[in-house]
mmCIF file with all atom_site columns, C-alpha atoms in Angstrom:
data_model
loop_
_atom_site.group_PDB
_atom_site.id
_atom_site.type_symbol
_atom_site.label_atom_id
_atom_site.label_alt_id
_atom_site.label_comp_id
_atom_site.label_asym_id
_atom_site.label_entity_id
_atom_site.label_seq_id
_atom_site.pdbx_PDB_ins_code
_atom_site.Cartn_x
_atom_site.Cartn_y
_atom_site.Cartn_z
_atom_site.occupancy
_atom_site.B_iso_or_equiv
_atom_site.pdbx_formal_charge
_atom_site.auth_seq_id
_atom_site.auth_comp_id
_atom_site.auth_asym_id
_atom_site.auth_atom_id
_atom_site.pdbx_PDB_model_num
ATOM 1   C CA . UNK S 1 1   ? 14.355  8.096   -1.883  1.00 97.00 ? 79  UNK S CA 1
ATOM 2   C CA . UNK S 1 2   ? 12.883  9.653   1.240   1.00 97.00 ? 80  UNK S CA 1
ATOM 3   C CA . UNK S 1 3   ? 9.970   12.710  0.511   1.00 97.00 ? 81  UNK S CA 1
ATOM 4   C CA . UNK S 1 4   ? 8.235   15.627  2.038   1.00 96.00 ? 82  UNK S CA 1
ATOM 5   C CA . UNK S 1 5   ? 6.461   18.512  1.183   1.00 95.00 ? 83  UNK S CA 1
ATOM 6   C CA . UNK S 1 6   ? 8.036   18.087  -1.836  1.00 94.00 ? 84  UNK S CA 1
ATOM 7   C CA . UNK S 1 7   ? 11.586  17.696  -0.599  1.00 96.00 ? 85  UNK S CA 1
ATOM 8   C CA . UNK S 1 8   ? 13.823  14.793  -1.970  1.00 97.00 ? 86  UNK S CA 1
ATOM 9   C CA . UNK S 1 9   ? 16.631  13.135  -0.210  1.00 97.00 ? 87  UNK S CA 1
ATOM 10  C CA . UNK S 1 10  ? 18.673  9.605   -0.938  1.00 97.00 ? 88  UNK S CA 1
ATOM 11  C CA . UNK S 1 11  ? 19.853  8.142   1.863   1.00 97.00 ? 89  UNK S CA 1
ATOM 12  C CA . UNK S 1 12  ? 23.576  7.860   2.304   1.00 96.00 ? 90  UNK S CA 1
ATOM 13  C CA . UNK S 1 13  ? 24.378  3.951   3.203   1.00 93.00 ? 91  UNK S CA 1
ATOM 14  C CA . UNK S 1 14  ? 24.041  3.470   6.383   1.00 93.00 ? 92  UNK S CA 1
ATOM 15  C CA . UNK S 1 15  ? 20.279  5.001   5.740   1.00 92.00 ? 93  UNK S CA 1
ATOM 16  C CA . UNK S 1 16  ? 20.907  8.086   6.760   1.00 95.00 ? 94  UNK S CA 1
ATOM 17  C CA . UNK S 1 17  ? 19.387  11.026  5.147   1.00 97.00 ? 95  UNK S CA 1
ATOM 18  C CA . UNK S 1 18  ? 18.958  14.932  5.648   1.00 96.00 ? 96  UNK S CA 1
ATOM 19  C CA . UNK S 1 19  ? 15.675  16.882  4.611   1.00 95.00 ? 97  UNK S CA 1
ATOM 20  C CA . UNK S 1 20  ? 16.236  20.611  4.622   1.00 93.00 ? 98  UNK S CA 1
ATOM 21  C CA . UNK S 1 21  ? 13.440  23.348  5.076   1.00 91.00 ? 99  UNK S CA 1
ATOM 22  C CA . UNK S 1 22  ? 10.475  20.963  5.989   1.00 93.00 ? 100 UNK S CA 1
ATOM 23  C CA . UNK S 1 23  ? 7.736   23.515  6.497   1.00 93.00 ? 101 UNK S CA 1
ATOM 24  C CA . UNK S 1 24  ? 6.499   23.474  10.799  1.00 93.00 ? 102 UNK S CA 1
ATOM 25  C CA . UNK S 1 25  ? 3.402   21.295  10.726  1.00 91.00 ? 103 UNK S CA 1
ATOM 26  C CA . UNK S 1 26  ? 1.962   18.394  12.566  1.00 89.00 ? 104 UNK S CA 1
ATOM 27  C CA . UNK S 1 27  ? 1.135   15.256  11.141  1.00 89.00 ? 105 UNK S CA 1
ATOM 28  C CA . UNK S 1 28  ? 3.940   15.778  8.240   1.00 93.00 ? 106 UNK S CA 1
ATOM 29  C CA . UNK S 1 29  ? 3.953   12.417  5.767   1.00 94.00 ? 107 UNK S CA 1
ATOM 30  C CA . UNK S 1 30  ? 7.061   10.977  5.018   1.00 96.00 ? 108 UNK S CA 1
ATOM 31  C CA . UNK S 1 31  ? 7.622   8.678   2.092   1.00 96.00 ? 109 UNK S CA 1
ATOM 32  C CA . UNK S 1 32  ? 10.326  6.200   1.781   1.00 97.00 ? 110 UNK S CA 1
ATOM 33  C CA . UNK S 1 33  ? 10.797  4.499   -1.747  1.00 95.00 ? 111 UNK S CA 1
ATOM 34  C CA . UNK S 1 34  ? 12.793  2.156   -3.863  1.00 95.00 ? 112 UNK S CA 1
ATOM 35  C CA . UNK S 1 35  ? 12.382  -0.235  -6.631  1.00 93.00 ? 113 UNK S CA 1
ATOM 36  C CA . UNK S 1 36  ? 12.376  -3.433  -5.426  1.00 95.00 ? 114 UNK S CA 1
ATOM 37  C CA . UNK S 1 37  ? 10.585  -2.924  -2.151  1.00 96.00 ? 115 UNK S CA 1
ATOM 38  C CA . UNK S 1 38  ? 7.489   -1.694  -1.174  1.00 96.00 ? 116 UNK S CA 1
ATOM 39  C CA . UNK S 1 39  ? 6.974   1.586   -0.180  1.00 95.00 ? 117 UNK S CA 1
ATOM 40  C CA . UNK S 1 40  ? 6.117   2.810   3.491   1.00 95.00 ? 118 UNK S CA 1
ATOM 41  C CA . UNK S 1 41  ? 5.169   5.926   5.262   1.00 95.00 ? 119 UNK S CA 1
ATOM 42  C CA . UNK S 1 42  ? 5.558   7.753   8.280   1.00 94.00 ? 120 UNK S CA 1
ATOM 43  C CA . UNK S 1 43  ? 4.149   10.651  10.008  1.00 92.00 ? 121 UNK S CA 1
ATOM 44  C CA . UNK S 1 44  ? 5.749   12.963  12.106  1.00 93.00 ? 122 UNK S CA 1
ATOM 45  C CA . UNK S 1 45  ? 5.649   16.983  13.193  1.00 92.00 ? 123 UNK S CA 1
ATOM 46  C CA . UNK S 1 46  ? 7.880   19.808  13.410  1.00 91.00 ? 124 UNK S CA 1
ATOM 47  C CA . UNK S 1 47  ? 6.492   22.320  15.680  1.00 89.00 ? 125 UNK S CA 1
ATOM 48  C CA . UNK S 1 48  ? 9.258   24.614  15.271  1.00 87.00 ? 126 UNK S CA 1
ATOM 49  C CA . UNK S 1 49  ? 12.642  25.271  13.715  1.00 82.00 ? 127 UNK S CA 1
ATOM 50  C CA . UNK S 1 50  ? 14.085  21.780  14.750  1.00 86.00 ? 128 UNK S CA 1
ATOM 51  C CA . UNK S 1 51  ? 15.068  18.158  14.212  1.00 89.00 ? 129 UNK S CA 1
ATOM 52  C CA . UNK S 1 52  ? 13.075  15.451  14.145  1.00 91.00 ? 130 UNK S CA 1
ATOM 53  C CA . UNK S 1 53  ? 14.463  11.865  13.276  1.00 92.00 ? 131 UNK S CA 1
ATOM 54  C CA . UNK S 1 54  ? 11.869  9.216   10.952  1.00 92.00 ? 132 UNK S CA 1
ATOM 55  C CA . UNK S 1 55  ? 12.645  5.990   10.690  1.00 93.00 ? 133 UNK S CA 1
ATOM 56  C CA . UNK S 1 56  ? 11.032  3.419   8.396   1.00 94.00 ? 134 UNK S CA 1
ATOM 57  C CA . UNK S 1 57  ? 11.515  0.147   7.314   1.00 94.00 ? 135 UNK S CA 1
ATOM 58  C CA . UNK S 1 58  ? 11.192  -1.089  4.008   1.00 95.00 ? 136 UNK S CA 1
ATOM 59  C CA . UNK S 1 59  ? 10.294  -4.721  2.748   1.00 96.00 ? 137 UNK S CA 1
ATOM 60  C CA . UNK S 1 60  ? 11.175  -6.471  -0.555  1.00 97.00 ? 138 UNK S CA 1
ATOM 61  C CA . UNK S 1 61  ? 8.887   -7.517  -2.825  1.00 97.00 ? 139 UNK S CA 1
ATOM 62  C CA . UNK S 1 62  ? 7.306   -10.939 -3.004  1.00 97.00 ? 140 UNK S CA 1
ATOM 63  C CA . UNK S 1 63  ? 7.576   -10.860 -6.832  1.00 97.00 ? 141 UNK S CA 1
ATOM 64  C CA . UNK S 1 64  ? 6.815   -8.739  -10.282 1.00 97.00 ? 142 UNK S CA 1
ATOM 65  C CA . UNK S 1 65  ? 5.210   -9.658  -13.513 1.00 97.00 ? 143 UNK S CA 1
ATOM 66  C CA . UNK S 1 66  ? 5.304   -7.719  -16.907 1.00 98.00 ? 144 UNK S CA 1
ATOM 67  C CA . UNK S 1 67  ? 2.402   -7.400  -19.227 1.00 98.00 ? 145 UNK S CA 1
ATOM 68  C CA . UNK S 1 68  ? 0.754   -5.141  -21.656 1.00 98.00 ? 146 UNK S CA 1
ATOM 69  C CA . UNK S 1 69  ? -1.932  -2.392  -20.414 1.00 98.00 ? 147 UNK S CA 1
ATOM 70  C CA . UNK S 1 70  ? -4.028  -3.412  -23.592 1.00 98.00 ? 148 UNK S CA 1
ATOM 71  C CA . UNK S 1 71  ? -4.676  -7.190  -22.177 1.00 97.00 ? 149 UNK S CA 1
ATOM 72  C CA . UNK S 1 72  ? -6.334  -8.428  -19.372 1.00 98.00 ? 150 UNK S CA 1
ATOM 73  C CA . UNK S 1 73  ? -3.724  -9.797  -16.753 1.00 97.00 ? 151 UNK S CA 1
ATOM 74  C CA . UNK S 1 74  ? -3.833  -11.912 -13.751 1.00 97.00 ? 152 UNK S CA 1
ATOM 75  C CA . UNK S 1 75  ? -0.787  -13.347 -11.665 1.00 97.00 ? 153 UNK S CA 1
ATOM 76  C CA . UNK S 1 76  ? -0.378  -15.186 -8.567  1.00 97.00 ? 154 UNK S CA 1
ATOM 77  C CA . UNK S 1 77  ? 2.695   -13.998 -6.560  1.00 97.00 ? 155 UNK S CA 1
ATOM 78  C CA . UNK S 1 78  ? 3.641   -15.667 -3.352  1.00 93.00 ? 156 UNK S CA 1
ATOM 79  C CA . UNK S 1 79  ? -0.275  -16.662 -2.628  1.00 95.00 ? 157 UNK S CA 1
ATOM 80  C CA . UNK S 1 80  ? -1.334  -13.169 -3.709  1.00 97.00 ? 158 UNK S CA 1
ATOM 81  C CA . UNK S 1 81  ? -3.884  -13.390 -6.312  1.00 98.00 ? 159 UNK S CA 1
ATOM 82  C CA . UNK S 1 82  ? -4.229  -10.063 -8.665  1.00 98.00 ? 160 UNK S CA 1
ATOM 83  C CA . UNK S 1 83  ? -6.860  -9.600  -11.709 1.00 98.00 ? 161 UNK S CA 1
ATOM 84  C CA . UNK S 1 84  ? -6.488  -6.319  -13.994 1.00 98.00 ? 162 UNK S CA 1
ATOM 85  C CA . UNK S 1 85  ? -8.977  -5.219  -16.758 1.00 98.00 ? 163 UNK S CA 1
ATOM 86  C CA . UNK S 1 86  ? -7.671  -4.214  -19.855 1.00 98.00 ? 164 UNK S CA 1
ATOM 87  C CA . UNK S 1 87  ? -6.967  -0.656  -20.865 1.00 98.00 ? 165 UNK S CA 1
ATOM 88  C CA . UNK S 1 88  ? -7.399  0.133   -16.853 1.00 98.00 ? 166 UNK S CA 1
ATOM 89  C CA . UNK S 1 89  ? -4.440  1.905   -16.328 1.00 98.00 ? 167 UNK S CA 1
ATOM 90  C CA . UNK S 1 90  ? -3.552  5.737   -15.597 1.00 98.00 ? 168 UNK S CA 1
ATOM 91  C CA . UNK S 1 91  ? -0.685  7.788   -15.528 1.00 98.00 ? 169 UNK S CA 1
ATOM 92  C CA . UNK S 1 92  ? -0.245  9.085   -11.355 1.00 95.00 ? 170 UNK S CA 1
ATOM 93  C CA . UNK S 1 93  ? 1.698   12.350  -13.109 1.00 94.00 ? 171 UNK S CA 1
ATOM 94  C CA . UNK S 1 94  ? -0.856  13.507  -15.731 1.00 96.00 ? 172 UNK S CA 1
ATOM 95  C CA . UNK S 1 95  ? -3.912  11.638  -14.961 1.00 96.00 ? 173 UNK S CA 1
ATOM 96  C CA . UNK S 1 96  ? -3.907  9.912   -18.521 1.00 97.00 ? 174 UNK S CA 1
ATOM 97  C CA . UNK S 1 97  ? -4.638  6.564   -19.907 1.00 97.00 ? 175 UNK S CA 1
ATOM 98  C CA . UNK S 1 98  ? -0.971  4.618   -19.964 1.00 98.00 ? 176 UNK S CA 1
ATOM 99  C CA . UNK S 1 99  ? -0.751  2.484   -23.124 1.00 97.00 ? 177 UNK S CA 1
ATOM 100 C CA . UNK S 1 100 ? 2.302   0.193   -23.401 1.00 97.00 ? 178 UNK S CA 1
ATOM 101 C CA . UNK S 1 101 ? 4.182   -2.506  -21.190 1.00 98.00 ? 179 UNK S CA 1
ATOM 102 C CA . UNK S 1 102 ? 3.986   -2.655  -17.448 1.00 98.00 ? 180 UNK S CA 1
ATOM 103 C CA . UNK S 1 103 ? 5.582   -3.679  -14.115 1.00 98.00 ? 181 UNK S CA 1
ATOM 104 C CA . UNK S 1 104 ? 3.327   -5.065  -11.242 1.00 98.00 ? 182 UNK S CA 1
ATOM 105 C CA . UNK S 1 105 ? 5.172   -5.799  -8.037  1.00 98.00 ? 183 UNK S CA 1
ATOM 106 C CA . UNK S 1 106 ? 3.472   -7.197  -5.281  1.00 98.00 ? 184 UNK S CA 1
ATOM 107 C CA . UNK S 1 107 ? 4.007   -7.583  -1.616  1.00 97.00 ? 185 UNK S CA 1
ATOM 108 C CA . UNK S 1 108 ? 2.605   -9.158  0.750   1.00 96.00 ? 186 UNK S CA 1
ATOM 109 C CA . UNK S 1 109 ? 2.397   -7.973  4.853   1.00 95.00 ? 187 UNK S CA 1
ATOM 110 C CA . UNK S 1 110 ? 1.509   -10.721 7.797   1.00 94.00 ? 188 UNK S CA 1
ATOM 111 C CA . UNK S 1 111 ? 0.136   -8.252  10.345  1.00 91.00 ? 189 UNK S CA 1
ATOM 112 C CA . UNK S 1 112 ? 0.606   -10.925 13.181  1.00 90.00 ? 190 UNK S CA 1
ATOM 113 C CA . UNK S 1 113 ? 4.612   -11.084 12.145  1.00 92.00 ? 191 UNK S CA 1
ATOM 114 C CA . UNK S 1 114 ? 7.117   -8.406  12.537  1.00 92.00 ? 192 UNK S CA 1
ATOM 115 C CA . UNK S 1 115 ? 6.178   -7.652  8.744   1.00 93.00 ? 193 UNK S CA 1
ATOM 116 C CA . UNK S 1 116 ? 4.325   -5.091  10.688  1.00 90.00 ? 194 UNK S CA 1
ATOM 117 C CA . UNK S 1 117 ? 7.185   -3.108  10.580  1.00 91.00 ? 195 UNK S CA 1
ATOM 118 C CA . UNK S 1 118 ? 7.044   -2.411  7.025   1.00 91.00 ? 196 UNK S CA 1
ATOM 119 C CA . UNK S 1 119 ? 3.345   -0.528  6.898   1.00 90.00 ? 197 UNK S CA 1
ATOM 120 C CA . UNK S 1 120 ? 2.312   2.489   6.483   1.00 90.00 ? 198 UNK S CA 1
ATOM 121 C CA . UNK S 1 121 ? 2.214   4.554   9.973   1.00 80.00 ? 199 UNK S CA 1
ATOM 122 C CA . UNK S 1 122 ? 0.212   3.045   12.679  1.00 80.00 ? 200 UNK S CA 1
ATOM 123 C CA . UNK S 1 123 ? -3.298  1.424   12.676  1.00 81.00 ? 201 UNK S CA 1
ATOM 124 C CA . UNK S 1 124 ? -5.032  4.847   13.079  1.00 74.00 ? 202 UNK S CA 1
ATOM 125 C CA . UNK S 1 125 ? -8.135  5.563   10.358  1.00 71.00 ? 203 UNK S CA 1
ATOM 126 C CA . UNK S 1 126 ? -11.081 7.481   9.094   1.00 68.00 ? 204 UNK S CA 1
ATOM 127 C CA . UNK S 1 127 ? -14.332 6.025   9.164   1.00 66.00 ? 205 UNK S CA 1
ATOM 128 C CA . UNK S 1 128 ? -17.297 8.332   7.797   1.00 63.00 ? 206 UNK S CA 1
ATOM 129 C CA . UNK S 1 129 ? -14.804 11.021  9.143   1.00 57.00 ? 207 UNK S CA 1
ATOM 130 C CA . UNK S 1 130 ? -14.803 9.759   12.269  1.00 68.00 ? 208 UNK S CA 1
ATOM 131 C CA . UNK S 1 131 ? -11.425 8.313   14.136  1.00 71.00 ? 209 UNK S CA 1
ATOM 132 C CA . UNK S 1 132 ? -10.763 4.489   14.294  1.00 75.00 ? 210 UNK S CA 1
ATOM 133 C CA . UNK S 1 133 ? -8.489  2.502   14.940  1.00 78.00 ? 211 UNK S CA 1
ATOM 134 C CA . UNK S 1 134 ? -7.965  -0.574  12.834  1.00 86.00 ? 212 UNK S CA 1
ATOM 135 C CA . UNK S 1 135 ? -7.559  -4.500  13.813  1.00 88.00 ? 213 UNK S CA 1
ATOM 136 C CA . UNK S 1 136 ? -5.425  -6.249  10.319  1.00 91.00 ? 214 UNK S CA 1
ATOM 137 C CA . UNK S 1 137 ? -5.566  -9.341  9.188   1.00 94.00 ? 215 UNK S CA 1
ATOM 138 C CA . UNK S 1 138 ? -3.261  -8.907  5.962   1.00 95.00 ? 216 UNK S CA 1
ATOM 139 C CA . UNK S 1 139 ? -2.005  -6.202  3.415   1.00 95.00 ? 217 UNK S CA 1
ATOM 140 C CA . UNK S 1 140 ? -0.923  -6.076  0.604   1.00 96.00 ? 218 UNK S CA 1
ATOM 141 C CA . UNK S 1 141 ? 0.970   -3.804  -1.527  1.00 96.00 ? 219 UNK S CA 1
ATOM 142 C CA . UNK S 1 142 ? 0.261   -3.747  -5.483  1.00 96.00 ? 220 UNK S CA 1
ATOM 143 C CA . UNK S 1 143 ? 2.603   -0.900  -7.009  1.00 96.00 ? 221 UNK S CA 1
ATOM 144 C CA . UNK S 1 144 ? 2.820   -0.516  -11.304 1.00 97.00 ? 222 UNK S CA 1
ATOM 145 C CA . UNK S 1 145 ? 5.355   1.108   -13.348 1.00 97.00 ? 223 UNK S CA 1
ATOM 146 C CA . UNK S 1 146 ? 5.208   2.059   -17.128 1.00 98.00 ? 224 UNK S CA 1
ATOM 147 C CA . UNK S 1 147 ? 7.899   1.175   -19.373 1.00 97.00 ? 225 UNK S CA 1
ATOM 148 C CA . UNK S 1 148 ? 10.400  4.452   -18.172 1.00 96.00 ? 226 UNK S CA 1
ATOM 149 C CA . UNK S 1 149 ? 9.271   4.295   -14.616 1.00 94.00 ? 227 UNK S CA 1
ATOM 150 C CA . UNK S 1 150 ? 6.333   6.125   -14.831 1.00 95.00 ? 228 UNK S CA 1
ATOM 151 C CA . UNK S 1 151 ? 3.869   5.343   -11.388 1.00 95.00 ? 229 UNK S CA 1
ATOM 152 C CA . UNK S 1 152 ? 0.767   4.652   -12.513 1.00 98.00 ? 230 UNK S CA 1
ATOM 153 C CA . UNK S 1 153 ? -2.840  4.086   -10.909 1.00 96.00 ? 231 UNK S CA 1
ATOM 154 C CA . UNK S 1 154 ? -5.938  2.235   -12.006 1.00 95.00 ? 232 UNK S CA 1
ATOM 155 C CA . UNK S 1 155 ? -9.184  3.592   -13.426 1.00 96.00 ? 233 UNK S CA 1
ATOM 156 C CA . UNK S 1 156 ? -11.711 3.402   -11.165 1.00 92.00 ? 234 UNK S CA 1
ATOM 157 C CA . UNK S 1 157 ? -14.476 2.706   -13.324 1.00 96.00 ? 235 UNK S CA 1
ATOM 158 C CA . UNK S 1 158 ? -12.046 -0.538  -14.483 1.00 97.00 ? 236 UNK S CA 1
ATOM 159 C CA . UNK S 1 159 ? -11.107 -1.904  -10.127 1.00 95.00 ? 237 UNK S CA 1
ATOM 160 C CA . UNK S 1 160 ? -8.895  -4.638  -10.504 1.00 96.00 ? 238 UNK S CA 1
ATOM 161 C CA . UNK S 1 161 ? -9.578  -7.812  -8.190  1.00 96.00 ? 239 UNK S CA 1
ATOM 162 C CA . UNK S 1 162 ? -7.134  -9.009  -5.383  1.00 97.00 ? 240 UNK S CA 1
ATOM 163 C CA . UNK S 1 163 ? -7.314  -11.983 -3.568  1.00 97.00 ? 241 UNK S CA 1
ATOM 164 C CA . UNK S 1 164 ? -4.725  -12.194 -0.541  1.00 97.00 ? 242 UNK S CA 1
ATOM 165 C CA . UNK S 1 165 ? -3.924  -14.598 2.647   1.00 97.00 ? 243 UNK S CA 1
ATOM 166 C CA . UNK S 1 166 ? -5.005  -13.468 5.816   1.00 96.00 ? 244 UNK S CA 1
ATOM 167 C CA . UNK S 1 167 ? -4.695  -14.713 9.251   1.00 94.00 ? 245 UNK S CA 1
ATOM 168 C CA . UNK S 1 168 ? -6.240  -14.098 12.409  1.00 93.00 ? 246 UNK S CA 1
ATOM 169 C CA . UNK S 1 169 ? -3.438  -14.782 14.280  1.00 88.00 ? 247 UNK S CA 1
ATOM 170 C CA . UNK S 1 170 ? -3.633  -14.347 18.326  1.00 88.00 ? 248 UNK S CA 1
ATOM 171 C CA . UNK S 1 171 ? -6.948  -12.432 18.387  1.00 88.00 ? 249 UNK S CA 1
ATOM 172 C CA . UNK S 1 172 ? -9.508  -12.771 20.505  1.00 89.00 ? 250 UNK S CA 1
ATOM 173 C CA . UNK S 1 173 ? -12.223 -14.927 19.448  1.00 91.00 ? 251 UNK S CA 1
ATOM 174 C CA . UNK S 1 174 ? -14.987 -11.863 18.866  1.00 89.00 ? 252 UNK S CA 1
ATOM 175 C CA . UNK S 1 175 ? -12.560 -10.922 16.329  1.00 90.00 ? 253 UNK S CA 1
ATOM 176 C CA . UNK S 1 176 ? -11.843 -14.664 14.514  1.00 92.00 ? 254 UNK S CA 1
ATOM 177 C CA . UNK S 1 177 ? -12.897 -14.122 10.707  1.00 94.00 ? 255 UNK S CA 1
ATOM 178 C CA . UNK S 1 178 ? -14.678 -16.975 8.903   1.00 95.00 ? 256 UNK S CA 1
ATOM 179 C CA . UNK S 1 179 ? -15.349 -17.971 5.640   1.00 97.00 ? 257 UNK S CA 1
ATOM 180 C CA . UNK S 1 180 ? -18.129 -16.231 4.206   1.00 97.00 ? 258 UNK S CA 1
ATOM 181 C CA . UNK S 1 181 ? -17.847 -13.078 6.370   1.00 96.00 ? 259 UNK S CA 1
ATOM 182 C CA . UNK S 1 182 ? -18.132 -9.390  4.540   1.00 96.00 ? 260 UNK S CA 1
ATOM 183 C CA . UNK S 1 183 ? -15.335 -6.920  5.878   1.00 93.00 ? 261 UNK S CA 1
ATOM 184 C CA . UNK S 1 184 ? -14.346 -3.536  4.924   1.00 91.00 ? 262 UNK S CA 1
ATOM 185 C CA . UNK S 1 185 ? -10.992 -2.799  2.260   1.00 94.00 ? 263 UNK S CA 1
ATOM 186 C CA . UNK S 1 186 ? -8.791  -0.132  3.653   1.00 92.00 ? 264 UNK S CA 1
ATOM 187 C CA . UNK S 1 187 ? -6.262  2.117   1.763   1.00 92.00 ? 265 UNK S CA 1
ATOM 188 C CA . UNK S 1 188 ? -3.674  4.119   3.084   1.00 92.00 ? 266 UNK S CA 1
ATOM 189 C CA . UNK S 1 189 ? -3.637  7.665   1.798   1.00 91.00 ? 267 UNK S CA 1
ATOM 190 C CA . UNK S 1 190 ? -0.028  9.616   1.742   1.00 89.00 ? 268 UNK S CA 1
ATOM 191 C CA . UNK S 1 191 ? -1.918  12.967  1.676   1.00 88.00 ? 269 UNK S CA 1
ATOM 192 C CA . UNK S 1 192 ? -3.808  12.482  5.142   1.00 86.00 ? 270 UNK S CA 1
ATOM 193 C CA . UNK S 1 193 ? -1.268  10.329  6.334   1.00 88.00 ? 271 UNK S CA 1
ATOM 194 C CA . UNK S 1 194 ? -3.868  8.116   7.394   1.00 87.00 ? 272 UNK S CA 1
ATOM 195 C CA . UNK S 1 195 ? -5.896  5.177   6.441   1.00 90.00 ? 273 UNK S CA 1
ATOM 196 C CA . UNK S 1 196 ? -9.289  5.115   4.353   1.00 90.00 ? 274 UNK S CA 1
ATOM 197 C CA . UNK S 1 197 ? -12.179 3.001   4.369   1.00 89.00 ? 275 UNK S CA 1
ATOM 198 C CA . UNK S 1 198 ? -13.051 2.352   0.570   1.00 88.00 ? 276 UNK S CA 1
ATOM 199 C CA . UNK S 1 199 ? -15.120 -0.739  0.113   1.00 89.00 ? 277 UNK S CA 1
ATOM 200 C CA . UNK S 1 200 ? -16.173 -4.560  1.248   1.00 94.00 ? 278 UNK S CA 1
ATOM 201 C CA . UNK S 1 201 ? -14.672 -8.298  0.368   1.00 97.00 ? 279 UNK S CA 1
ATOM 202 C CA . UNK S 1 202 ? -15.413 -11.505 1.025   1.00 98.00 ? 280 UNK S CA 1
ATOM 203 C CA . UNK S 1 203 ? -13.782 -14.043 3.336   1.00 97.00 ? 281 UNK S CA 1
ATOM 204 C CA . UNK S 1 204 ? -12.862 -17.340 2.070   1.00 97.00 ? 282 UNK S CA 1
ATOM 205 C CA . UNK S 1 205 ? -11.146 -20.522 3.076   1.00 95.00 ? 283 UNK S CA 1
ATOM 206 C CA . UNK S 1 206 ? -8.888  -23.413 1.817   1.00 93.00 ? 284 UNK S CA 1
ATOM 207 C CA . UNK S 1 207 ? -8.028  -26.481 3.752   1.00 90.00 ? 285 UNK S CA 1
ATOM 208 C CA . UNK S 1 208 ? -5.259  -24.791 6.104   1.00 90.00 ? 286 UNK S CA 1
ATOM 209 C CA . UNK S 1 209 ? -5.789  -21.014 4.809   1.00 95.00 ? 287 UNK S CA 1
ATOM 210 C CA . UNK S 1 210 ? -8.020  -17.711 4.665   1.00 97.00 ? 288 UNK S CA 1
ATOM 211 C CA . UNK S 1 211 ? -7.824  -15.545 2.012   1.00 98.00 ? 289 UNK S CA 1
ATOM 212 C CA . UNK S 1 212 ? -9.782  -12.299 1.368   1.00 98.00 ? 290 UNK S CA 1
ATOM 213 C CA . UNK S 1 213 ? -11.194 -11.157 -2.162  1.00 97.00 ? 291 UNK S CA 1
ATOM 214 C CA . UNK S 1 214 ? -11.760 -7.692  -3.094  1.00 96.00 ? 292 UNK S CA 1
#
């Protein structure tokens, strides 16, 4: 399923799809979606009655787990180590508390492979509303589904707790993390089609690994 302003298209299979009437605007978010692989998003603009091509790539999930909303959960999936409260969970279409059975599927992004590929956008964020632009070490996406489908969010006042592998890959060493070190969690947000700065975890370290908790 491709989306914009509100405008649905499936793509045909070779990918191809056709959205009609996109509104003129710069900086127009794109979202690209199927079960089974993580979403992405790209931004593009239409300055005038035109065509513009958007392509995205989409990668499959590292794994999924079922459980019940009124239980605590946690699940290690390929490394990825996710912690939900119970009774946390909220309906994305009516802002309500979910109760009943639900999907988690995680996946898991390797910013120093061409995993890349599969994130949202580019690097470019918000920081106290100022531009940035953003140096990765890992991602991960965490998307949950009710029992019919439904997309659902978590209640802020209930965070759940992620613990991922990171890597610093080929960077310079003034950017090398190290066990023990505080950095900032970033989100990407599919209304500003950019990403957000939300709040800190904690670097830590196994024998051959790094792994950051948040």
């Amino acid at each position: 399923l491709v989306s914009a302003q509100g405008i649905n298209a499936t793509t045909a299979a070779d990918g191809s799809y056709t959205l009609l009437e996109v509104q003129p605007q710069t900086d127009i978010v794109l979202e690209f979606s199927k079960r089974g692989y993580a979403s992405n998003y790209k931004v593009t603009s239409l300055l005038t009655w035109e065509t513009v091509a958007s392509n995205a790539t989409l990668l499959s999930i590292d794994g999924s787990e079922t459980f019940s909303s009124f239980e605590a959960a946690y699940f290690i999936i390929k490394d990825n180590t996710v912690a939900f409260e119970a009774n946390s969970f909220i309906d994305k279409s009516t802002g309500l508390r979910y109760n009943g059975n639900i999907t988690v599927e995680v996946t898991h992004v390797d910013p120093s492979t061409d995993e890349l590929s599969g994130a949202p956008r580019d690097l470019s964020a918000i920081s106290n509303s100022e531009d940035s632009q953003l140096v990765s070490y890992g991602m991960v996406d965490v998307s949950l589904f009710g029992e019919n489908g439904e997309e659902l969010s978590i209640d802020l006042d209930k965070p759940a707790t992620l613990r991922i592998p990171i890597t610093n890959g080929s960077l310079p060493d003034g950017l090398q993390m190290e066990p023990g070190d505080i950095q900032s969690t970033w989100s990407f947000d599919p209304i500003q089609g950019t990403w957000i700065e939300e709040a800190t975890g904690t670097i830590t370290a196994t024998t051959d690994q790094l792994f950051f908790t948040f």
